[in-house]
Amino acid sequence: MKIGLLGCGTVGSALVQLLDADGDRLGSLLGEPLELGRILVRDLHKVRAHEVPMKLLTTELAEVIEDPEIELVVELLGPGEFALSAIESALASHKSVVTANKEILSTHFRELESAAAKVNRDIFFEAAVAGGIPLIRALRVSLFGERLTRIVGIVNGTTNYILTQMQEEHVSLETALGDAQRLGYAEADPHGDLSGRDAASKLAIIASIAFGSHVDVADVQVDGIWGVTPADFDFARRSGGVIKLLAQAERSLDSPDAPVRVEVFPAIVMSDHPLASVRGSFNAVFVEGSAVGQLMFSGPGAGGLPTASAVLADIIDAVTNLRNATRAPMRVAQGTRFVDDSSIEGVFALSVDVIDAPGVLSRVSEVFGRNLVSIARMEQDELDSELAHLVFLTHRTRLSSIRATMAQLSELSVIQRLHKVLRVLE
Amino acid sequence: MKIGLLGCGTVGSALVQLLDADGDRLGSLLGEPLELGRILVRDLHKVRAHEVPMKLLTTELAEVIEDPEIELVVELLGPGEFALSAIESALASHKSVVTANKEILSTHFRELESAAAKVNRDIFFEAAVAGGIPLIRALRVSLFGERLTRIVGIVNGTTNYILTQMQEEHVSLETALGDAQRLGYAEADPHGDLSGRDAASKLAIIASIAFGSHVDVADVQVDGIWGVTPADFDFARRSGGVIKLLAQAERSLDSPDAPVRVEVFPAIVMSDHPLASVRGSFNAVFVEGSAVGQLMFSGPGAGGLPTASAVLADIIDAVTNLRNATRAPMRVAQGTRFVDDSSIEGVFALSVDVIDAPGVLSRVSEVFGRNLVSIARMEQDELDSELAHLVFLTHRTRLSSIRATMAQLSELSVIQRLHKVLRVLE
Ligand SMILES: NC(=O)c1ccc[n+]([C@@H]2O[C@H](COP(=O)([O-])OP(=O)(O)OC[C@H]3O[C@@H](n4cnc5c(N)ncnc54)[C@H](OP(=O)(O)O)[C@@H]3O)[C@@H](O)[C@H]2O)c1
Ligand SMILES: NC(=O)c1ccc[n+]([C@@H]2O[C@H](COP(=O)([O-])OP(=O)(O)OC[C@H]3O[C@@H](n4cnc5c(N)ncnc54)[C@H](OP(=O)(O)O)[C@@H]3O)[C@@H](O)[C@H]2O)c1
């Protein structure tokens, strides 16, 4: 039995390095060699982080897929149609698949899962979520018997690095982003990370596994970190917290098919909450279940070697299953209902810049009252002789009321600027 | 296929409750019912936390072991010869076993593992370590391909509860222990917890799995929390830390059979370390591997429902394997060497009460110098007009030198009392 590798970039090269260092030892423990048969790349002559025997490289997908010795295909190509069709053809050729591809899984989970089941092969994807943290297997195997009610965590290292910089160095989002790009923590096009889309993809996968339901990235309510300012950090600090981009999936236990709620949003996290101290590019995920209570998993959310470590774990599982002619049960139910937007509730921090004149506060407050948003705390800061910055911390209220409030505030002539709405982690 | 349950106390009753609530749903997802066939207890008429059908109860082990419908035995009896022989007979009767019994596993791991392998059945024990935290499966499956170098954590909830009380309420060990006993966090006989023995049992299991080696509780260097005083907490606080009972297993990557070091000790943990904020009866474990870096797992370390949740996960795995006629590979190598005592190194805090007279400090310091223990920081406090309290924080040094230093200090006439030696987590 041999392994076919698709892609030999950051993660692929690190995997080759791990297999070179330890493949023989692991293979003899498994009683089944862990040997690479073929490696697909775009450019045969590129210099790679870890040296690869030239004879293994190919630019033809068919040479991997059609090789009868290859029983397991590891897909580490990245987003796009090509990777999707490569996974599909691997499964169609009765090969098990290991992938780290969150984009594909968060949109094609259901089809790929059925395709794998049909040919009695595995599709594993530990590395697609939270890098080296063994979260997926914990949710899928260890916590399969739990009624999970909530998963909330930091699953995007780039935004967490930027927010940590803003918090600790008191810099703007733009400055922190520039630093992150220079240091390789953010890509040249950072939009997928900063918009919350990357976190939403991972959340869709997490929620699908945790709730045994089919959650697509399109089902996730997403707000990213664009627009978070140093003033927001000041307010968070005075409130005793920090700002984090959270991904949260919730389901009530009221009924077996209770609707699921999946959201990504920037939130104020109080300093005594363990998520508050997750710094830099680390990831951390809280899992709440009705019997087990609260668990937390944390570790490196990305990077070649940690991610390759998760890929290797999947390879070992897949090889063991191939050898035993079994596959891992997926246990995903069919239908999923989602909480509709209008019933989402939370605690919010709203801030606005207003013209500093008599009567302004009452005009602003009146809008909150009209929408039945009750205020837990209010702060006012002079910005200059003419402008004031107001921050309102609400009691628990509906997201729809907050949206209506913001819309109506934007129409007041005394409002100079509406800042980003933040959630408060409860 | 039915399940035989041995013991229906705190964890057993919680398991019956989980199966009552969810067994049907899980069974239909698994395609294999999760049904209790027989439950062994001592007293048929005891009132139980969760009601159990009288017809399932028995006081005869043979009625469980000899029932051909029962293919899986769940052992939740507690320490002792009876539980060991029950597990042995279950395996001898070709039944898979799930157990939460850390005492038995930390002394009979090797034999039980071989007995299970011989009959091609599983022995699973997720609940024996760190209660509801899915640590064992993470180490055994997800991290099987990692070269793990260190595991360090808080694995005894009773001592962590007591230490947290001492830290937050500024009370003595005796007061905190009394409170813990009243509230049910400590048993009437707390010695197994406070001596570090319970943590050592768990560490032996963790190290066996993490390093693929056979570690027995007798191999663990153990120091518990007896003798930790409020003065130690004051010093820890002034040093920027708290005191925790840690279980630590280490192995270098120098050679494939590098010796293993396993220790339980009270330590000063700096406040910015995530283990410092693990409060009350919670458990948390750090895992370091050469590819994955640092991972942390935390959650409830005990309690009926969280522990039963871990037992249920093992049941599901065992049932799946029985159905597929496979078993989980154990992948434990044979020989293990241990770091001998004399080469253990660390950073230590030593404190002594001395007669407050001229020349005393130099006599004390001379002993440190003679043993080549170099001091990073020293503090002196007046206790009363005649006594002073001295604390010395060392640089990294050998445990054997610290022991020699303490022995020689105890012979000085100016020494009134030697306090407990604490480690500092590095
Ligand atoms: N990097 C991380 O920290 C991380 C963490 C978690 C998950 N992941 C996921 O892991 C996957 C791989 O990420 P990566 O960072 O390793 O990507 P990468 O460095 O960009 O590597 C991509 C590899 O795929 C090859 N490739 C791409 N398109 C191809 C095509 N059409 N035909 C043949 N070869 C093609 C490239 O070949 P050439 O080398 O010849 O250009 C390259 O070797 C992605 O799905 C990513 O989301 C990455
Ligand atoms: N409690 C926790 O939070 C926790 C956490 C992790 C691991 N564990 C482990 O889980 C196991 C069970 O703990 P537990 O707290 O549930 O213990 P427990 O409350 O003391 O229950 C023990 C049960 O075993 C039965 N039993 C004991 N000896 C017996 C004998 N000779 N013959 C027949 N029945 C016998 C008892 O019967 P009766 O009810 O008739 O007396 C009782 O139902 C232990 O190994 C423990 O270390 C417990």
PDB file of C-alpha atoms in Angstrom, chain B residues 149-339:
ATOM      1  CA  THR B 149       8.608  15.036  24.558  1.00  0.00           C
ATOM      2  CA  ARG B 150       6.676  16.200  27.578  1.00  0.00           C
ATOM      3  CA  ILE B 151       3.315  15.955  29.251  1.00  0.00           C
ATOM      4  CA  VAL B 152       2.703  18.145  32.275  1.00  0.00           C
ATOM      5  CA  GLY B 153      -0.582  18.772  33.983  1.00  0.00           C
ATOM      6  CA  ILE B 154      -2.938  18.986  36.887  1.00  0.00           C
ATOM      7  CA  VAL B 155      -4.619  15.587  37.128  1.00  0.00           C
ATOM      8  CA  ASN B 156      -5.903  15.479  40.700  1.00  0.00           C
ATOM      9  CA  GLY B 157      -8.981  17.586  41.363  1.00  0.00           C
ATOM     10  CA  THR B 158      -8.970  17.173  45.145  1.00  0.00           C
ATOM     11  CA  THR B 159      -5.504  18.657  45.648  1.00  0.00           C
ATOM     12  CA  ASN B 160      -6.193  21.352  43.080  1.00  0.00           C
ATOM     13  CA  TYR B 161      -9.347  22.304  44.954  1.00  0.00           C
ATOM     14  CA  ILE B 162      -7.398  22.466  48.235  1.00  0.00           C
ATOM     15  CA  LEU B 163      -4.536  24.478  46.723  1.00  0.00           C
ATOM     16  CA  THR B 164      -7.001  26.873  45.099  1.00  0.00           C
ATOM     17  CA  GLN B 165      -8.705  27.413  48.480  1.00  0.00           C
ATOM     18  CA  MET B 166      -5.341  28.030  50.178  1.00  0.00           C
ATOM     19  CA  GLN B 167      -4.431  30.531  47.486  1.00  0.00           C
ATOM     20  CA  GLU B 168      -7.707  32.425  47.363  1.00  0.00           C
ATOM     21  CA  GLU B 169      -8.858  32.223  51.000  1.00  0.00           C
ATOM     22  CA  HIS B 170      -5.396  32.366  52.627  1.00  0.00           C
ATOM     23  CA  VAL B 171      -6.194  29.350  54.801  1.00  0.00           C
ATOM     24  CA  SER B 172      -4.032  26.475  56.006  1.00  0.00           C
ATOM     25  CA  LEU B 173      -3.916  23.069  54.333  1.00  0.00           C
ATOM     26  CA  GLU B 174      -5.871  21.578  57.260  1.00  0.00           C
ATOM     27  CA  THR B 175      -8.676  24.141  56.976  1.00  0.00           C
ATOM     28  CA  ALA B 176      -8.884  23.767  53.198  1.00  0.00           C
ATOM     29  CA  LEU B 177      -8.925  19.980  53.511  1.00  0.00           C
ATOM     30  CA  GLY B 178     -11.719  20.109  56.099  1.00  0.00           C
ATOM     31  CA  ASP B 179     -13.786  22.332  53.770  1.00  0.00           C
ATOM     32  CA  ALA B 180     -13.117  20.013  50.844  1.00  0.00           C
ATOM     33  CA  GLN B 181     -14.263  17.010  52.858  1.00  0.00           C
ATOM     34  CA  ARG B 182     -17.435  18.782  53.999  1.00  0.00           C
ATOM     35  CA  LEU B 183     -18.254  19.725  50.395  1.00  0.00           C
ATOM     36  CA  GLY B 184     -17.512  16.258  49.008  1.00  0.00           C
ATOM     37  CA  TYR B 185     -14.399  17.315  47.060  1.00  0.00           C
ATOM     38  CA  ALA B 186     -12.178  15.151  49.266  1.00  0.00           C
ATOM     39  CA  GLU B 187     -12.758  11.708  50.692  1.00  0.00           C
ATOM     40  CA  ALA B 188     -12.774  10.814  54.378  1.00  0.00           C
ATOM     41  CA  ASP B 189      -9.349   9.262  53.831  1.00  0.00           C
ATOM     42  CA  PRO B 190      -7.622  11.875  51.691  1.00  0.00           C
ATOM     43  CA  HIS B 191      -4.151  10.363  51.784  1.00  0.00           C
ATOM     44  CA  GLY B 192      -4.217   8.838  48.293  1.00  0.00           C
ATOM     45  CA  ASP B 193      -4.901  12.293  46.859  1.00  0.00           C
ATOM     46  CA  LEU B 194      -2.731  14.465  49.120  1.00  0.00           C
ATOM     47  CA  SER B 195       0.289  12.164  48.980  1.00  0.00           C
ATOM     48  CA  GLY B 196       0.370  12.519  45.187  1.00  0.00           C
ATOM     49  CA  ARG B 197      -0.258   8.813  44.737  1.00  0.00           C
ATOM     50  CA  ASP B 198      -3.480   9.280  42.748  1.00  0.00           C
ATOM     51  CA  ALA B 199      -1.723  11.722  40.394  1.00  0.00           C
ATOM     52  CA  ALA B 200       1.175   9.266  40.088  1.00  0.00           C
ATOM     53  CA  SER B 201      -1.206   6.464  39.024  1.00  0.00           C
ATOM     54  CA  LYS B 202      -2.667   8.664  36.329  1.00  0.00           C
ATOM     55  CA  LEU B 203       0.767   9.806  35.228  1.00  0.00           C
ATOM     56  CA  ALA B 204       1.919   6.205  34.853  1.00  0.00           C
ATOM     57  CA  ILE B 205      -1.009   5.570  32.483  1.00  0.00           C
ATOM     58  CA  ILE B 206      -0.431   8.803  30.567  1.00  0.00           C
ATOM     59  CA  ALA B 207       3.297   8.116  30.151  1.00  0.00           C
ATOM     60  CA  SER B 208       2.681   4.531  29.050  1.00  0.00           C
ATOM     61  CA  ILE B 209       0.411   5.704  26.261  1.00  0.00           C
ATOM     62  CA  ALA B 210       2.302   8.851  25.320  1.00  0.00           C
ATOM     63  CA  PHE B 211       5.711   7.208  25.066  1.00  0.00           C
ATOM     64  CA  GLY B 212       4.572   3.741  24.035  1.00  0.00           C
ATOM     65  CA  SER B 213       6.395   2.366  27.035  1.00  0.00           C
ATOM     66  CA  HIS B 214       5.468   0.496  30.179  1.00  0.00           C
ATOM     67  CA  VAL B 215       5.435   2.860  33.109  1.00  0.00           C
ATOM     68  CA  ASP B 216       4.262   1.583  36.483  1.00  0.00           C
ATOM     69  CA  VAL B 217       3.166   3.802  39.350  1.00  0.00           C
ATOM     70  CA  ALA B 218       6.227   2.548  41.238  1.00  0.00           C
ATOM     71  CA  ASP B 219       8.439   4.204  38.611  1.00  0.00           C
ATOM     72  CA  VAL B 220       7.090   7.667  39.444  1.00  0.00           C
ATOM     73  CA  GLN B 221       9.026   9.992  41.769  1.00  0.00           C
ATOM     74  CA  VAL B 222       6.253  11.277  44.011  1.00  0.00           C
ATOM     75  CA  ASP B 223       5.921  14.213  46.347  1.00  0.00           C
ATOM     76  CA  GLY B 224       2.439  15.346  47.422  1.00  0.00           C
ATOM     77  CA  ILE B 225       1.077  18.498  49.023  1.00  0.00           C
ATOM     78  CA  TRP B 226       1.366  17.560  52.715  1.00  0.00           C
ATOM     79  CA  GLY B 227       3.390  20.312  54.337  1.00  0.00           C
ATOM     80  CA  VAL B 228       2.565  23.123  51.905  1.00  0.00           C
ATOM     81  CA  THR B 229       1.934  26.224  54.040  1.00  0.00           C
ATOM     82  CA  PRO B 230       0.393  29.674  53.642  1.00  0.00           C
ATOM     83  CA  ALA B 231       3.962  31.030  53.811  1.00  0.00           C
ATOM     84  CA  ASP B 232       4.754  29.036  50.656  1.00  0.00           C
ATOM     85  CA  PHE B 233       1.786  30.685  48.959  1.00  0.00           C
ATOM     86  CA  ASP B 234       3.014  34.112  50.084  1.00  0.00           C
ATOM     87  CA  PHE B 235       6.398  33.424  48.556  1.00  0.00           C
ATOM     88  CA  ALA B 236       4.829  32.072  45.362  1.00  0.00           C
ATOM     89  CA  ARG B 237       2.677  35.191  45.136  1.00  0.00           C
ATOM     90  CA  ARG B 238       5.646  37.517  45.584  1.00  0.00           C
ATOM     91  CA  SER B 239       7.431  35.526  42.872  1.00  0.00           C
ATOM     92  CA  GLY B 240       4.475  36.092  40.554  1.00  0.00           C
ATOM     93  CA  GLY B 241       2.985  32.633  40.761  1.00  0.00           C
ATOM     94  CA  VAL B 242       0.720  30.128  42.472  1.00  0.00           C
ATOM     95  CA  ILE B 243       1.285  26.603  43.790  1.00  0.00           C
ATOM     96  CA  LYS B 244      -0.016  23.575  41.876  1.00  0.00           C
ATOM     97  CA  LEU B 245       0.485  19.845  42.199  1.00  0.00           C
ATOM     98  CA  LEU B 246       1.942  18.810  38.845  1.00  0.00           C
ATOM     99  CA  ALA B 247       2.371  15.451  37.180  1.00  0.00           C
ATOM    100  CA  GLN B 248       5.114  15.512  34.573  1.00  0.00           C
ATOM    101  CA  ALA B 249       6.485  12.966  32.133  1.00  0.00           C
ATOM    102  CA  GLU B 250       9.449  13.793  29.926  1.00  0.00           C
ATOM    103  CA  ARG B 251      11.565  12.040  27.361  1.00  0.00           C
ATOM    104  CA  SER B 252      14.332  13.495  25.257  1.00  0.00           C
ATOM    105  CA  LEU B 253      14.503  12.900  21.518  1.00  0.00           C
ATOM    106  CA  ASP B 254      18.228  12.145  21.651  1.00  0.00           C
ATOM    107  CA  SER B 255      17.731   8.462  20.981  1.00  0.00           C
ATOM    108  CA  PRO B 256      14.716   6.243  20.258  1.00  0.00           C
ATOM    109  CA  ASP B 257      15.118   4.550  23.640  1.00  0.00           C
ATOM    110  CA  ALA B 258      16.007   7.684  25.619  1.00  0.00           C
ATOM    111  CA  PRO B 259      15.064   7.244  29.265  1.00  0.00           C
ATOM    112  CA  VAL B 260      11.749   8.502  30.574  1.00  0.00           C
ATOM    113  CA  ARG B 261      11.361  10.766  33.590  1.00  0.00           C
ATOM    114  CA  VAL B 262       8.087  10.664  35.516  1.00  0.00           C
ATOM    115  CA  GLU B 263       7.434  12.853  38.545  1.00  0.00           C
ATOM    116  CA  VAL B 264       4.672  14.300  40.689  1.00  0.00           C
ATOM    117  CA  PHE B 265       5.554  17.378  42.738  1.00  0.00           C
ATOM    118  CA  PRO B 266       4.139  20.624  44.083  1.00  0.00           C
ATOM    119  CA  ALA B 267       5.470  23.540  42.046  1.00  0.00           C
ATOM    120  CA  ILE B 268       5.347  27.275  41.738  1.00  0.00           C
ATOM    121  CA  VAL B 269       3.632  28.017  38.427  1.00  0.00           C
ATOM    122  CA  MET B 270       3.996  31.563  37.111  1.00  0.00           C
ATOM    123  CA  SER B 271       0.697  33.396  36.653  1.00  0.00           C
ATOM    124  CA  ASP B 272       1.034  33.803  32.912  1.00  0.00           C
ATOM    125  CA  HIS B 273       1.243  30.030  32.427  1.00  0.00           C
ATOM    126  CA  PRO B 274      -2.139  28.556  31.475  1.00  0.00           C
ATOM    127  CA  LEU B 275      -1.865  25.923  34.229  1.00  0.00           C
ATOM    128  CA  ALA B 276      -1.846  28.722  36.844  1.00  0.00           C
ATOM    129  CA  SER B 277      -5.464  29.606  36.108  1.00  0.00           C
ATOM    130  CA  VAL B 278      -6.857  26.079  36.405  1.00  0.00           C
ATOM    131  CA  ARG B 279      -9.083  26.444  39.458  1.00  0.00           C
ATOM    132  CA  GLY B 280     -10.920  24.138  41.828  1.00  0.00           C
ATOM    133  CA  SER B 281     -11.482  20.558  40.814  1.00  0.00           C
ATOM    134  CA  PHE B 282     -10.679  21.136  37.135  1.00  0.00           C
ATOM    135  CA  ASN B 283      -7.899  19.229  35.390  1.00  0.00           C
ATOM    136  CA  ALA B 284      -5.631  20.467  32.594  1.00  0.00           C
ATOM    137  CA  VAL B 285      -2.879  18.756  30.683  1.00  0.00           C
ATOM    138  CA  PHE B 286      -0.160  20.201  28.440  1.00  0.00           C
ATOM    139  CA  VAL B 287       1.250  17.988  25.724  1.00  0.00           C
ATOM    140  CA  GLU B 288       4.417  18.856  23.799  1.00  0.00           C
ATOM    141  CA  GLY B 289       5.439  17.122  20.611  1.00  0.00           C
ATOM    142  CA  SER B 290       8.217  17.759  18.141  1.00  0.00           C
ATOM    143  CA  ALA B 291       5.936  18.493  15.181  1.00  0.00           C
ATOM    144  CA  VAL B 292       2.725  19.721  16.778  1.00  0.00           C
ATOM    145  CA  GLY B 293       4.299  21.996  19.399  1.00  0.00           C
ATOM    146  CA  GLN B 294       2.244  22.657  22.526  1.00  0.00           C
ATOM    147  CA  LEU B 295      -1.331  21.497  22.993  1.00  0.00           C
ATOM    148  CA  MET B 296      -3.495  21.918  26.049  1.00  0.00           C
ATOM    149  CA  PHE B 297      -6.586  19.948  27.098  1.00  0.00           C
ATOM    150  CA  SER B 298      -8.715  20.967  30.058  1.00  0.00           C
ATOM    151  CA  GLY B 299     -12.033  20.130  31.663  1.00  0.00           C
ATOM    152  CA  PRO B 300     -13.704  18.446  34.622  1.00  0.00           C
ATOM    153  CA  GLY B 301     -11.333  15.887  36.147  1.00  0.00           C
ATOM    154  CA  ALA B 302     -13.975  13.900  37.992  1.00  0.00           C
ATOM    155  CA  GLY B 303     -17.661  13.706  38.852  1.00  0.00           C
ATOM    156  CA  GLY B 304     -20.236  11.103  37.941  1.00  0.00           C
ATOM    157  CA  LEU B 305     -21.534  12.503  34.646  1.00  0.00           C
ATOM    158  CA  PRO B 306     -18.258  13.757  33.115  1.00  0.00           C
ATOM    159  CA  THR B 307     -16.558  10.460  33.981  1.00  0.00           C
ATOM    160  CA  ALA B 308     -19.504   8.458  32.656  1.00  0.00           C
ATOM    161  CA  SER B 309     -19.284  10.496  29.456  1.00  0.00           C
ATOM    162  CA  ALA B 310     -15.714   9.229  28.969  1.00  0.00           C
ATOM    163  CA  VAL B 311     -16.854   5.675  29.758  1.00  0.00           C
ATOM    164  CA  LEU B 312     -19.619   6.013  27.181  1.00  0.00           C
ATOM    165  CA  ALA B 313     -17.107   7.097  24.524  1.00  0.00           C
ATOM    166  CA  ASP B 314     -15.112   3.936  25.213  1.00  0.00           C
ATOM    167  CA  ILE B 315     -18.258   1.814  25.063  1.00  0.00           C
ATOM    168  CA  ILE B 316     -19.092   3.238  21.643  1.00  0.00           C
ATOM    169  CA  ASP B 317     -15.577   2.539  20.379  1.00  0.00           C
ATOM    170  CA  ALA B 318     -15.559  -0.967  21.822  1.00  0.00           C
ATOM    171  CA  VAL B 319     -18.988  -1.803  20.385  1.00  0.00           C
ATOM    172  CA  THR B 320     -17.944  -0.499  16.966  1.00  0.00           C
ATOM    173  CA  ASN B 321     -14.831  -2.656  17.063  1.00  0.00           C
ATOM    174  CA  LEU B 322     -16.722  -5.750  18.208  1.00  0.00           C
ATOM    175  CA  ARG B 323     -19.107  -5.256  15.357  1.00  0.00           C
ATOM    176  CA  ASN B 324     -16.269  -4.921  12.844  1.00  0.00           C
ATOM    177  CA  ALA B 325     -14.344  -7.754  14.469  1.00  0.00           C
ATOM    178  CA  THR B 326     -11.344  -5.476  14.932  1.00  0.00           C
ATOM    179  CA  ARG B 327      -9.578  -4.072  17.950  1.00  0.00           C
ATOM    180  CA  ALA B 328      -7.700  -0.854  18.620  1.00  0.00           C
ATOM    181  CA  PRO B 329      -3.972  -1.345  18.160  1.00  0.00           C
ATOM    182  CA  MET B 330      -2.100  -0.652  21.384  1.00  0.00           C
ATOM    183  CA  ARG B 331       1.316   0.023  19.893  1.00  0.00           C
ATOM    184  CA  VAL B 332       3.183  -0.145  23.168  1.00  0.00           C
ATOM    185  CA  ALA B 333       6.832  -1.071  22.903  1.00  0.00           C
ATOM    186  CA  GLN B 334       8.431  -3.281  25.462  1.00  0.00           C
ATOM    187  CA  GLY B 335      11.356  -2.011  27.459  1.00  0.00           C
ATOM    188  CA  THR B 336      11.494   1.344  29.195  1.00  0.00           C
ATOM    189  CA  ARG B 337      14.433   2.942  30.921  1.00  0.00           C
ATOM    190  CA  PHE B 338      13.927   5.621  33.525  1.00  0.00           C
ATOM    191  CA  VAL B 339      16.053   8.638  34.215  1.00  0.00           C
TER     192      VAL B 339
END
